Amino acid sequence: MTIMSEIRHAWIITVKEFRQLSRKKALMVPLFLFPIIMIIFFGYGMGGTVKNAPILIVNDDTGMASSSLVQEIGTYTSTYDGSPMFKVTYTKDMARAEAESKIDAGMYKAVLLIPHDYSDRLAKNEDVILTLLTDSSDTTTSGIIINFMIQLMSRSGPASLDVPNIYGNLEYLDFLTPAVIALTIFMGSVATTGSAIAGEKEDGTIVRILMTPVSRRSVILGKTLYQLILQIARAVILILAAYFLVGFHMNGSWLLVALVLVIFTLGGVGMGIVMSTRVDDMESFFQLNLLVTLPSMFVTGVFFPLSSVPNWMRYIAYCLPLTYANEAMRTIMIKGQGLSAISTDLIILSFFALITFGAGVHLFRREA
Amino acid sequence: MSNLEPIIEVKNLVKVFHSRGRTITAVDDVSFDVMEGEIFGMIGPNGAGKSTTFSMLTTLVKPSGGSIKVAGFDVYKQDDKIRPLIGIVPQKLSLYPDLTARENLELMGRLYDVPKDVMNEKIEYYLKLVGLSSHADRFTGGFSGGMKQRLSVICAVLHEPQIIFWDEPSTGLDPQTRQSIWKLAKKFNGEGKTLVFTTHYMEEADNLCDRVAVMNLGKMVALDSPESLKEKTGSSNLEETFINLTGEEVRD
């Protein structure tokens, strides 16, 4: 059997897989639409940006410094759609207790108290403490406001609003998108590979294929080619959707993104094959799939940064390959870093691919 | 029909399965030859080892011991030489439900490296032969059992194999379809192809086969023409002969 005929046979399998996919209209929704919906809903719903949040500024100071600070807060607009972040109400001589009651009543998301000696002390280069009261029942908004104020206060000179954000204006969508792509590719490659083989076992078609002169190597190669094309296509569609629909910023190399995704897809395909050899039908596969992929979705820091989870959860995350794919994708897409910054992630992902793919091929070849 | 040249040679064939700490000998020291151009049947109750033998003859499962030569090639080392020469009709009809009849056939033709123009000609010919021409572009998911069986058969012969292996050809089919399947089998045999069947149905073996191997509990208990088997056991039909040879106990 020559290499050319192996590749030709593999390609026959690839075409067959695509033809079957084209017949499964219902599968298109979870494959292509679902990740886009996820980005839109999570991105907006979980509140990356805050706009027109009502805040109250109690300014007891009459100096220049405080009035420029107040103005900066009032005119600050978020990057996505040009709406101001805050809807500011100004007042003075309000006691803290009264300010708190306004928050309790839901009138303001936050109250900033500027002391009467703010400008004086700044001029003398002395410490000055501003008080920020927030509506902590809305953790998302208050978190964003606190972050914003901390950044505002930590500026060096009083003249300009410098939000020191080393990766540009990082918003939740930017954080979410790279990981959702990795998650999508992971769940997609495992589920579609595994369920296809489990289905072929169920209706006996895989046996017929294996009885033809086509080698098992070619069958696996054909299925893998199909997955690589399919998953990369999904990633491209997802990235385009993120760019046009929610204004996602890409800071790094597309080539590196492709490299990470190809290696990760191979791992996912391998895992799908391994799982399919453990079951005899589609339904059992989906149960097993749930068990394997669902924890990855919640533990690996797709939706929240790993730095914010307890240690025990972080240890679990470090055992799951998706964690490293998330890390690599964010490092490339947000931080715009190169190969050296993701080398550890790539090595771990390559090991994952090697192990699952090797095991998958071995188990698949051994099975009748 | 048959010549006296063996096309399949099975010697001391053994297959042992290890499952959950238990060792099961599915096929236990079985030897037989299948002659070129004959219709050879393997019958036996459930668990007799027919299917396992079938899987080993078709290169799907490797034997634990003994040897099999198909068309002069060893199943151990030369399975890639054997596969293009044989056609297999699996017990599960094994058609892609989301592909049309024609697409299923084309897939098989391509995987067997049948040249495109030859393949298209053969697909038309065989679809007509089994009366499926008007259903060629329908998804097989909606086919009846009989239609699937007929399509499954022609999927196995597009590359004009020398030997056709056929696992339980008429299980679950109505009498009309069964008759047409038997006619098809005789037609292929008439073209010089060797046929190897497994079956539960004595009537099928009696009607079709030149010789029948009776298997029981992994061993071959008899091998002869249906007539001689009936004569030897003093039975009037093959069903009685079968019960005579394999016992009355129900197998699981």
XYZ file of C-alpha atoms in Angstrom:
620
model
C 0.000 0.000 0.000
C 1.610 3.220 -1.116
C 1.416 6.486 0.762
C -0.468 8.036 -2.140
C -3.214 5.447 -2.013
C -3.414 5.802 1.770
C -3.915 9.537 1.394
C -6.419 9.008 -1.423
C -8.392 6.585 0.751
C -8.204 8.993 3.683
C -9.574 11.752 1.483
C -12.516 9.514 0.437
C -13.353 9.177 4.131
C -12.978 12.945 4.639
C -15.386 13.686 1.792
C -17.822 11.117 3.146
C -17.740 12.797 6.580
C -18.456 16.208 5.064
C -21.284 14.776 2.977
C -22.820 13.276 6.099
C -22.360 16.563 7.960
C -24.165 18.433 5.188
C -27.160 16.143 5.692
C -27.377 16.857 9.402
C -28.918 20.281 9.324
C -29.778 20.197 13.014
C -26.122 19.706 13.881
C -25.176 22.988 12.214
C -26.775 25.020 14.985
C -24.645 23.728 17.854
C -21.581 23.559 15.598
C -21.574 27.090 14.242
C -24.229 29.189 15.869
C -23.952 28.161 19.481
C -20.448 29.517 20.150
C -21.406 32.833 18.581
C -24.520 33.033 20.711
C -22.389 32.167 23.718
C -19.990 35.028 23.065
C -22.782 37.522 22.562
C -24.824 36.473 25.571
C -21.984 35.896 27.981
C -20.053 38.840 26.690
C -22.867 41.284 27.182
C -24.870 39.451 29.787
C -22.011 38.860 32.174
C -21.188 42.496 31.832
C -17.803 43.315 30.475
C -18.696 46.923 29.949
C -20.730 49.215 32.080
C -22.570 52.043 30.459
C -24.626 54.864 31.905
C -24.181 53.510 35.405
C -25.687 56.105 37.770
C -23.090 57.371 40.219
C -23.083 60.201 42.672
C -20.058 62.369 43.290
C -20.086 64.252 46.572
C -17.464 66.915 46.053
C -16.694 68.945 49.153
C -13.556 70.365 47.610
C -13.559 73.589 45.652
C -10.105 73.356 44.076
C -9.101 72.811 40.457
C -7.835 69.268 40.974
C -11.169 67.903 42.054
C -13.133 69.582 39.318
C -10.872 68.121 36.629
C -11.153 64.687 38.270
C -14.922 64.921 38.297
C -14.953 65.969 34.684
C -12.785 63.044 33.627
C -15.063 60.611 35.345
C -18.110 62.153 33.769
C -16.808 62.081 30.226
C -15.124 58.672 30.284
C -16.575 56.471 27.587
C -16.091 52.770 27.109
C -14.392 51.640 23.954
C -17.108 49.463 22.465
C -20.034 51.631 21.607
C -19.091 55.130 22.640
C -21.571 55.476 25.467
C -20.281 57.148 28.620
C -19.517 54.678 31.380
C -21.281 56.743 34.036
C -24.249 58.960 34.421
C -22.948 61.329 37.046
C -24.937 63.367 39.545
C -23.000 66.020 41.450
C -23.648 67.277 44.931
C -21.825 68.436 48.076
C -22.152 68.399 51.839
C -23.700 64.979 52.048
C -23.029 62.719 55.005
C -21.761 59.243 54.368
C -24.811 57.647 55.962
C -27.104 59.529 53.659
C -25.014 58.504 50.645
C -25.291 54.885 51.739
C -29.044 55.150 51.963
C -29.147 56.376 48.371
C -27.310 53.230 47.301
C -29.657 51.116 49.419
C -32.561 52.698 47.615
C -30.999 51.707 44.304
C -30.590 55.265 43.088
C -26.837 54.965 42.483
C -24.435 52.161 41.742
C -21.670 54.051 43.524
C -20.916 57.185 45.467
C -17.527 58.871 45.385
C -16.769 61.119 48.337
C -14.129 63.759 47.695
C -12.857 65.389 50.927
C -12.759 69.215 51.240
C -8.943 69.323 51.372
C -8.390 67.163 48.244
C -6.862 69.858 46.017
C -4.798 71.355 48.839
C -3.260 68.084 49.871
C -2.526 67.084 46.264
C -0.797 70.409 45.736
C 1.323 69.792 48.824
C 1.960 66.228 47.661
C 0.335 64.784 50.751
C -1.737 61.615 51.011
C -5.389 62.015 50.393
C -8.080 59.404 50.823
C -11.214 59.346 48.740
C -14.098 57.141 49.748
C -15.905 55.001 47.207
C -19.169 53.413 48.234
C -20.569 50.816 45.862
C -23.640 48.723 45.484
C -22.009 45.403 46.267
C -25.170 43.460 45.548
C -24.298 43.997 41.873
C -20.840 42.493 41.995
C -20.121 42.847 38.320
C -20.828 46.547 38.034
C -19.311 47.444 41.375
C -16.202 45.448 40.508
C -15.786 47.347 37.285
C -16.350 50.701 38.974
C -13.866 49.888 41.735
C -11.277 48.848 39.185
C -11.846 51.969 37.205
C -11.497 54.232 40.257
C -8.402 52.451 41.523
C -6.767 52.926 38.160
C -7.872 56.539 38.120
C -6.451 57.235 41.577
C -3.167 55.500 40.901
C -2.210 57.895 38.108
C 0.940 59.859 38.581
C -0.064 63.428 37.782
C -3.435 64.986 38.520
C -3.867 66.463 35.071
C -4.910 63.615 32.878
C -7.013 60.535 33.078
C -4.515 57.805 32.518
C -5.962 54.355 32.841
C -2.889 52.215 33.124
C -3.947 49.141 31.267
C -1.045 47.354 29.715
C -3.065 45.305 27.214
C -5.188 48.133 25.974
C -8.658 48.577 27.313
C -9.200 44.991 28.268
C -12.829 44.167 28.614
C -14.608 40.978 29.450
C -15.279 40.127 25.811
C -11.584 40.223 25.038
C -10.966 37.943 27.959
C -13.785 35.592 26.992
C -13.360 35.211 23.233
C -10.009 33.351 23.017
C -11.127 30.828 25.608
C -14.537 30.338 24.051
C -12.768 29.509 20.786
C -10.588 26.945 22.572
C -13.616 25.537 24.407
C -15.624 25.323 21.190
C -12.865 23.522 19.347
C -12.315 21.144 22.259
C -15.942 20.185 22.804
C -16.606 20.088 19.065
C -13.700 17.868 18.111
C -14.259 15.407 20.954
C -18.011 15.198 20.436
C -18.168 15.050 16.644
C -15.315 12.549 16.305
C -16.557 10.302 19.064
C -20.237 10.402 18.208
C -19.544 9.741 14.521
C -17.523 6.627 15.328
C -20.003 5.499 17.994
C -22.790 5.935 15.432
C -20.851 3.952 12.844
C -20.384 1.208 15.406
C -24.060 1.256 16.211
C -25.207 0.826 12.614
C -22.286 -1.419 11.676
C -20.915 0.812 8.931
C -17.471 1.047 10.501
C -17.130 -2.732 10.214
C -17.880 -2.579 6.512
C -15.318 0.173 6.021
C -12.716 -1.798 7.973
C -13.345 -4.855 5.782
C -12.400 -2.951 2.631
C -8.769 -2.723 1.498
C -8.562 0.654 3.249
C -6.168 0.579 6.193
C -7.280 1.689 9.632
C -4.577 4.305 9.418
C -6.342 5.816 6.405
C -9.703 5.757 8.163
C -8.280 7.666 11.120
C -6.359 10.045 8.873
C -9.531 10.760 6.887
C -11.532 11.495 9.995
C -8.745 13.676 11.382
C -8.461 15.715 8.187
C -12.191 16.274 8.303
C -11.971 17.457 11.900
C -9.058 19.792 11.230
C -10.902 21.462 8.360
C -14.168 21.612 10.286
C -12.737 22.935 13.541
C -10.521 25.550 11.912
C -13.539 26.695 9.886
C -15.511 27.009 13.111
C -12.724 29.019 14.721
C -12.549 31.365 11.730
C -16.314 31.925 11.763
C -16.239 32.502 15.497
C -13.391 35.005 15.277
C -15.124 36.867 12.438
C -18.339 36.956 14.446
C -16.511 38.206 17.523
C -14.851 40.888 15.442
C -17.909 42.153 13.588
C -20.603 41.612 16.192
C -18.910 42.588 19.410
C -15.757 44.343 18.285
C -13.170 41.881 19.533
C -9.536 43.080 19.308
C -6.887 40.735 17.973
C -3.412 41.675 19.124
C -1.337 38.656 18.094
C -0.366 36.315 15.289
C -3.025 34.393 13.388
C -0.456 31.762 12.520
C 0.173 31.010 16.190
C -3.552 30.824 16.837
C -3.828 28.292 14.003
C -0.897 26.305 15.415
C -2.467 26.088 18.878
C -5.830 25.122 17.411
C -4.400 22.422 15.118
C -2.494 20.780 17.986
C -5.497 21.079 20.267
C -7.860 19.652 17.635
C -5.587 16.628 17.215
C -5.812 16.069 20.963
C -9.587 16.413 20.857
C -9.884 13.984 17.933
C -7.682 11.498 19.779
C -9.791 11.842 22.875
C -12.985 11.351 20.844
C -11.561 8.161 19.329
C -10.451 6.834 22.720
C -13.892 7.523 24.192
C -15.690 5.965 21.220
C -13.749 2.715 21.644
C -15.113 2.468 25.195
C -18.773 2.535 24.139
C -21.012 0.659 21.700
C -23.567 3.275 20.764
C -24.185 7.001 20.482
C -26.187 7.404 23.644
C -23.496 5.947 25.876
C -20.997 8.141 24.117
C -22.917 11.299 24.924
C -23.169 10.344 28.580
C -19.429 9.750 28.704
C -18.815 12.958 26.798
C -20.771 14.970 29.338
C -18.655 13.540 32.111
C -15.400 14.391 30.364
C -16.026 17.781 28.779
C -18.376 19.528 31.185
C -15.896 19.943 34.071
C -13.422 21.448 31.603
C -15.969 24.082 30.698
C -16.343 25.351 34.253
C -13.008 24.678 35.898
C -10.465 25.787 33.326
C -11.092 29.511 33.504
C -13.085 30.065 30.348
C -15.498 32.437 32.058
C -13.387 33.750 34.924
C -9.668 34.109 35.477
C -7.957 31.224 37.256
C -6.378 33.746 39.617
C -9.778 34.243 41.182
C -10.505 30.621 42.068
C -9.506 28.699 45.211
C -6.333 26.616 45.116
C -8.013 23.212 44.977
C -9.899 24.276 41.885
C -6.756 25.603 40.302
C -5.035 22.246 40.840
C -7.867 20.491 39.011
C -7.640 23.053 36.239
C -3.944 22.357 35.775
C -4.779 18.723 35.078
C -7.093 19.641 32.206
C -5.724 20.394 28.737
C -8.260 23.128 28.044
C -6.567 25.253 30.718
C -3.382 25.399 28.660
C -5.238 26.064 25.435
C -7.057 28.955 27.116
C -3.792 30.315 28.421
C -2.069 30.040 25.049
C -4.989 31.604 23.189
C -5.178 34.548 25.597
C -1.435 35.052 25.550
C -1.502 35.296 21.763
C -4.783 37.061 21.142
C -4.839 39.556 24.020
C -1.238 40.051 24.985
C 0.085 39.686 21.448
C 2.968 37.539 22.630
C 5.061 35.229 20.458
C 6.038 31.591 20.421
C 8.336 31.754 23.451
C 5.544 32.975 25.725
C 3.345 30.003 24.909
C 6.033 27.332 24.603
C 5.107 25.629 27.889
C 1.445 25.553 26.921
C 2.329 24.215 23.487
C 4.520 21.465 24.915
C 1.762 20.355 27.284
C -0.863 20.481 24.523
C 1.425 18.508 22.206
C 1.825 15.854 24.901
C -1.927 15.738 25.298
C -2.367 15.318 21.540
C 0.376 12.695 21.332
C -0.998 10.622 24.199
C -4.688 10.710 23.233
C -3.999 10.322 19.538
C -1.585 7.463 20.126
C -4.000 5.730 22.471
C -6.894 6.375 20.083
C -5.093 4.861 17.098
C -3.952 1.904 19.173
C -7.408 1.160 20.606
C -9.131 1.755 17.268
C -6.774 -0.641 15.468
C -7.197 -3.305 18.110
C -10.961 -3.170 18.008
C -12.922 -5.251 15.552
C -20.441 -25.748 -9.676
C -17.399 -26.362 -7.557
C -13.944 -27.233 -8.775
C -11.662 -29.328 -6.648
C -9.177 -26.541 -5.992
C -9.453 -25.195 -2.457
C -9.746 -21.394 -2.409
C -9.905 -21.198 1.397
C -7.779 -23.459 3.607
C -8.435 -23.480 7.324
C -6.118 -25.527 9.544
C -6.449 -26.061 13.301
C -8.057 -22.672 13.729
C -8.336 -21.432 17.326
C -9.732 -18.184 18.699
C -9.542 -17.407 22.386
C -11.113 -14.298 23.902
C -10.123 -12.897 27.271
C -12.946 -11.057 28.936
C -13.054 -9.883 32.560
C -10.596 -12.491 33.742
C -12.387 -15.310 31.924
C -11.014 -17.166 28.968
C -13.493 -18.156 26.301
C -12.524 -20.466 23.481
C -14.889 -19.351 20.741
C -13.342 -21.478 18.016
C -11.603 -24.682 19.008
C -9.322 -26.466 16.545
C -11.407 -26.172 13.400
C -10.111 -27.300 10.009
C -11.831 -27.251 6.623
C -11.384 -26.275 2.988
C -13.720 -24.301 0.795
C -13.496 -25.245 -2.872
C -13.368 -22.691 -5.624
C -16.837 -21.991 -7.022
C -18.822 -23.728 -4.318
C -21.505 -22.421 -2.022
C -20.340 -23.219 1.468
C -22.586 -22.872 4.507
C -21.722 -22.610 8.171
C -24.630 -23.446 10.426
C -24.865 -23.811 14.151
C -26.780 -22.575 17.164
C -25.995 -19.250 18.868
C -22.500 -19.188 20.310
C -21.282 -22.014 18.066
C -18.396 -19.918 16.749
C -19.792 -19.186 13.267
C -19.499 -15.432 13.512
C -16.026 -15.581 15.021
C -14.889 -17.885 12.224
C -16.518 -15.550 9.732
C -14.637 -12.565 11.200
C -11.336 -14.410 10.977
C -11.962 -15.538 7.381
C -12.712 -11.938 6.422
C -9.474 -10.634 8.039
C -11.360 -8.589 10.616
C -10.162 -10.597 13.608
C -6.778 -12.275 13.934
C -6.773 -15.976 14.901
C -5.192 -17.049 18.208
C -3.821 -20.191 16.615
C -3.819 -22.284 13.448
C -3.821 -20.864 9.953
C -6.150 -19.521 7.298
C -5.258 -19.095 3.660
C -7.664 -17.207 1.427
C -6.896 -17.380 -2.304
C -3.422 -18.507 -1.366
C -2.731 -15.563 0.987
C -2.192 -15.856 4.715
C -4.656 -13.887 6.852
C -1.899 -13.070 9.318
C 0.579 -11.427 7.020
C -1.198 -10.758 3.754
C -4.613 -9.455 4.757
C -4.098 -6.460 2.460
C -3.813 -8.896 -0.464
C -6.964 -10.740 0.574
C -9.288 -7.777 1.085
C -9.552 -6.676 -2.550
C -10.433 -10.263 -3.548
C -13.320 -10.727 -1.154
C -16.699 -9.085 -0.767
C -18.476 -9.038 2.548
C -22.155 -8.696 3.340
C -22.197 -8.030 7.083
C -24.990 -9.159 9.338
C -25.806 -5.622 10.370
C -26.647 -4.151 7.003
C -24.072 -1.441 7.538
C -25.337 1.332 5.284
C -24.955 5.032 5.983
C -28.521 6.197 6.621
C -27.721 9.810 5.749
C -26.240 8.915 2.368
C -28.308 7.917 -0.651
C -28.225 4.407 -2.091
C -25.986 5.648 -4.901
C -23.651 7.468 -2.505
C -23.319 4.345 -0.374
C -22.415 2.368 -3.492
C -19.991 5.032 -4.712
C -18.251 5.075 -1.351
C -17.700 1.324 -1.517
C -16.592 1.492 -5.139
C -14.028 4.165 -4.329
C -12.705 2.385 -1.262
C -12.186 -0.711 -3.424
C -10.456 1.400 -6.085
C -12.963 0.594 -8.831
C -12.265 2.963 -11.765
C -14.917 5.639 -11.983
C -16.496 4.784 -15.355
C -16.553 1.067 -14.535
C -18.023 1.886 -11.149
C -20.853 3.998 -12.559
C -21.714 1.287 -15.055
C -21.746 -1.372 -12.362
C -23.839 0.754 -10.009
C -26.510 1.150 -12.696
C -26.369 -2.535 -13.541
C -26.641 -3.796 -9.982
C -29.293 -1.262 -8.925
C -31.406 -2.536 -11.805
C -30.644 -6.149 -10.959
C -32.023 -5.787 -7.424
C -34.854 -3.463 -8.448
C -33.593 -0.334 -6.695
C -33.004 1.927 -9.724
C -35.921 4.191 -8.865
C -34.685 4.529 -5.270
C -31.059 5.272 -6.152
C -31.148 8.850 -4.921
C -33.089 8.286 -1.739
C -31.458 8.202 1.696
C -31.121 4.622 2.857
C -32.384 5.592 6.308
C -35.908 5.352 4.893
C -35.407 1.983 3.192
C -37.308 -1.156 4.217
C -35.402 -4.149 5.570
C -35.572 -5.928 2.219
C -34.322 -2.897 0.300
C -31.435 -2.464 2.729
C -30.508 -6.135 2.396
C -30.487 -5.913 -1.417
C -28.433 -2.723 -1.363
C -26.064 -4.187 1.187
C -25.448 -7.165 -1.116
C -24.598 -5.087 -4.150
C -22.320 -2.842 -2.043
C -20.202 -5.956 -1.548
C -19.885 -6.979 -5.208
C -19.071 -3.735 -7.069
C -15.413 -4.713 -7.204
C -16.305 -8.190 -8.544
C -14.774 -10.209 -5.715
C -13.728 -13.844 -6.164
C -15.275 -14.825 -2.871
C -18.408 -13.430 -1.246
C -18.770 -13.783 2.513
C -22.337 -13.449 3.590
C -23.334 -13.284 7.260
C -26.902 -14.499 7.827
C -28.334 -13.438 4.456
C -32.024 -13.755 5.187
C -32.456 -13.172 8.908
C -35.629 -11.169 9.453
C -36.675 -11.009 5.801
C -40.058 -11.776 4.282
C -40.339 -14.863 2.034
C -40.324 -12.797 -1.178
C -37.134 -10.971 -0.301
C -35.563 -14.212 0.879
C -36.340 -15.847 -2.462
C -34.830 -12.921 -4.337
C -31.719 -12.977 -2.157
C -31.266 -16.696 -2.855
C -31.705 -16.109 -6.567
C -29.032 -13.428 -6.357
C -26.696 -15.794 -4.525
C -27.173 -18.447 -7.203
C -26.558 -15.873 -9.918
C -23.255 -14.795 -8.366
C -22.279 -18.433 -7.966
C -23.177 -19.043 -11.602
C -20.660 -16.325 -12.528
C -17.953 -18.421 -10.867
C -17.846 -16.677 -7.492
C -17.330 -18.713 -4.357
C -19.901 -18.033 -1.631
C -19.482 -18.561 2.092
C -22.603 -18.227 4.239
C -23.438 -18.355 7.879
C -27.040 -19.097 8.690
C -29.512 -20.222 11.315
C -31.988 -21.436 8.728
C -31.745 -25.059 7.752
C -33.976 -24.403 4.772
C -31.508 -21.848 3.520
C -28.566 -24.215 3.869
C -30.538 -27.029 2.259
C -31.606 -24.883 -0.663
C -28.371 -23.133 -1.421
C -25.297 -24.883 -0.186
C -23.142 -27.467 -1.907
C -21.621 -28.325 1.461
C -22.505 -27.449 5.016
C -20.245 -27.201 8.054
C -22.186 -27.767 11.268
C -20.622 -25.992 14.234
C -21.355 -26.453 17.895
C -19.640 -24.981 20.955
C -16.640 -23.811 18.949
C -16.053 -27.138 17.236
C -17.002 -28.406 13.822
C -19.208 -31.451 14.336
C -19.984 -32.315 10.711
C -19.055 -31.269 7.185
C -20.829 -32.671 4.156
C -23.428 -32.017 1.498
C -26.941 -31.473 2.847
C -28.050 -34.805 1.338
C -25.275 -36.841 2.924
C -25.816 -35.146 6.281
C -29.488 -36.098 6.221
C -28.613 -39.628 5.173
C -25.962 -40.087 7.857
C -28.186 -38.980 10.689
C -31.221 -40.759 9.315
C -33.236 -37.553 9.222
C -35.739 -36.488 6.612
C -34.819 -32.816 6.750
C -31.827 -30.753 7.675
C -33.524 -29.251 10.712
C -33.730 -32.710 12.328
C -30.165 -33.398 11.296
C -29.098 -30.176 12.948
C -30.853 -30.991 16.235
C -29.367 -34.484 16.030
C -25.888 -33.099 15.712
C -26.035 -30.182 18.130
C -28.544 -31.269 20.780
C -31.904 -29.830 21.822
C -30.712 -27.489 24.509
C -31.473 -23.784 23.935
C -28.316 -21.651 23.733
C -27.756 -18.147 25.009
